[in-house]
Every structure is written in C-alpha cells, then in structure tokens.
mmCIF file of C-alpha atoms in Angstrom:
data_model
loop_
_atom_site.group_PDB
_atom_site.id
_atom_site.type_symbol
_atom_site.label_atom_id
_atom_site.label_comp_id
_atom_site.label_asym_id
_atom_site.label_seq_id
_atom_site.Cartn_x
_atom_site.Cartn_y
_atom_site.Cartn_z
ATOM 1 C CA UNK A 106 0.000 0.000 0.000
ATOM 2 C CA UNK A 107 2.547 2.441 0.846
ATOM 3 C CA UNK A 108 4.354 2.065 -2.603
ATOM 4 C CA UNK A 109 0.998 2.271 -4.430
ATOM 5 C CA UNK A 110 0.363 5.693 -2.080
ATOM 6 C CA UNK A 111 3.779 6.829 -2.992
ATOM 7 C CA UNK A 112 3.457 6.355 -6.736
ATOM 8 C CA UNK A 113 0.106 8.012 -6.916
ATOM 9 C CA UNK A 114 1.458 10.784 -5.252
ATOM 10 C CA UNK A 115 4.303 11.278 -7.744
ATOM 11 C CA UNK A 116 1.904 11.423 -10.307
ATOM 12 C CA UNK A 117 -0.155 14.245 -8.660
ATOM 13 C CA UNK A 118 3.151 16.382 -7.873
ATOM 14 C CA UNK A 119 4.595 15.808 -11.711
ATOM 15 C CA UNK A 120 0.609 16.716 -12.691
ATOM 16 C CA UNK A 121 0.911 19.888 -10.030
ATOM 17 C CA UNK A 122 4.384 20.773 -11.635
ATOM 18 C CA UNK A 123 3.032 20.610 -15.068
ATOM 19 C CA UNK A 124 0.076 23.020 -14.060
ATOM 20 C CA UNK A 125 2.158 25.660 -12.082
ATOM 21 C CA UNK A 126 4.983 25.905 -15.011
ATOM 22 C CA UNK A 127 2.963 25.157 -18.531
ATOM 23 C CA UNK A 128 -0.557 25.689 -17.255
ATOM 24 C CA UNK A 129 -1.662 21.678 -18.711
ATOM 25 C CA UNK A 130 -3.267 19.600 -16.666
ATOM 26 C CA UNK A 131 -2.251 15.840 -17.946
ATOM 27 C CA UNK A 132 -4.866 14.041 -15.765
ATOM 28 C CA UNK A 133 -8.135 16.529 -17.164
ATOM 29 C CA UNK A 134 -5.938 16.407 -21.091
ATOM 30 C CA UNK A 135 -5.930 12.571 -21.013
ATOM 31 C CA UNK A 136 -8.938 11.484 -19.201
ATOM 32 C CA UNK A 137 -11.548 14.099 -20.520
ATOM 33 C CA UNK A 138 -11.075 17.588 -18.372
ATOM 34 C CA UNK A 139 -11.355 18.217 -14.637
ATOM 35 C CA UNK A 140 -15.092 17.374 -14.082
ATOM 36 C CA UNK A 141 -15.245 14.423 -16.217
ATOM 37 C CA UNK A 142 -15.559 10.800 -13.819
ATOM 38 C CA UNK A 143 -12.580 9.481 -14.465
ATOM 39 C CA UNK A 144 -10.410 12.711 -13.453
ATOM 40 C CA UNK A 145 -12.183 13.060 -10.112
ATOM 41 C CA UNK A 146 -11.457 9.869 -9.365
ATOM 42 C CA UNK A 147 -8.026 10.124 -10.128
ATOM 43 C CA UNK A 148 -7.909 13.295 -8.656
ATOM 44 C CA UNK A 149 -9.799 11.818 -5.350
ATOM 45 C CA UNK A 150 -7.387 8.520 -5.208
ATOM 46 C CA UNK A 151 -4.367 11.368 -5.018
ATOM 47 C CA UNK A 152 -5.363 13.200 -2.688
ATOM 48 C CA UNK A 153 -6.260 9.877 -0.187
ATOM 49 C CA UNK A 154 -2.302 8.665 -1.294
ATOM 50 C CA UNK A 155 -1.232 12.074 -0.110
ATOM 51 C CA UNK A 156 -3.107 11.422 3.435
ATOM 52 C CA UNK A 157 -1.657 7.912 3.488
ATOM 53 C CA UNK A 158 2.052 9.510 2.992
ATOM 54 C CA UNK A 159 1.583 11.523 5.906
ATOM 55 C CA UNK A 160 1.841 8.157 7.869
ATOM 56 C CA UNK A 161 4.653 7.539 6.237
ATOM 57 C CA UNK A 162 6.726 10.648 7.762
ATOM 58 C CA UNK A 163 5.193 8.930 11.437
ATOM 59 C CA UNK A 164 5.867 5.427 11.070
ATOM 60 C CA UNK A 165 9.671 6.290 9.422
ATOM 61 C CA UNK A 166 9.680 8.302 12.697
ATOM 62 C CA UNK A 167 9.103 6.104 14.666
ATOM 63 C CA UNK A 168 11.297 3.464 13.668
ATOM 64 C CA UNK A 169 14.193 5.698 13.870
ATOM 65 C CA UNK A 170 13.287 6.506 17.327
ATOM 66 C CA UNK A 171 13.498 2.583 17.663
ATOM 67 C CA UNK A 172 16.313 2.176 16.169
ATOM 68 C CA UNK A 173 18.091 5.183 18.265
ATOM 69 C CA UNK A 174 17.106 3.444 21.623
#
C-alpha cells in the first residue's frame, strides 16, 4: 500500500508541476477535463495517497526513534 500511495502521489506532484509551469493539466488532457468521472477519481485517489504519505513521515519516525534506543 505504501508504494501504491507513494506512486500516486508522484503522479499528482509531476501533474501539479506541469500546471504551475505550462498551465496543462495531464490528468483533465488525457482522461476528458477536470469534471469528467474518471479525473475526479483520479484526482480523489491522489489526494487519499497524499493522506496515506503523511503516515509515512510517522511510522519512518518512529522506527528511527526505535532504532536510536
């Protein structure tokens, strides 16, 4: 799970780059604009991969506190 959350992510910061430097959108250009099903969803999976990666900075955290003991 945390490699799928981590690859999704990617995607939405490359798709984020691509909007703040060329003003294209790959996910709405492929997948049939912003509003259309497909994009949301997309766009919705991202954003729960980005959540999930937030464990990640706890759990890595934690094990180095582990590890440190």
């Amino acid at each position: 799970m945390d490699t799928f959350a981590l690859i999704l992510s990617i995607i939405g910061a490359l798709n984020w780059g691509l909007v703040g430097i060329f003003r294209f959108d790959l996910v709405a250009w492929l997948f049939g604009g912003q509003t259309a099903t497909v994009s949301r969803i997309i766009y919705t999976l991202v954003g729960l991969a980005g959540l999930w990666c937030i464990s990640l900075l706890f759990r890595r955290h934690a094990l180095t506190s582990a590890e440190d003991a």
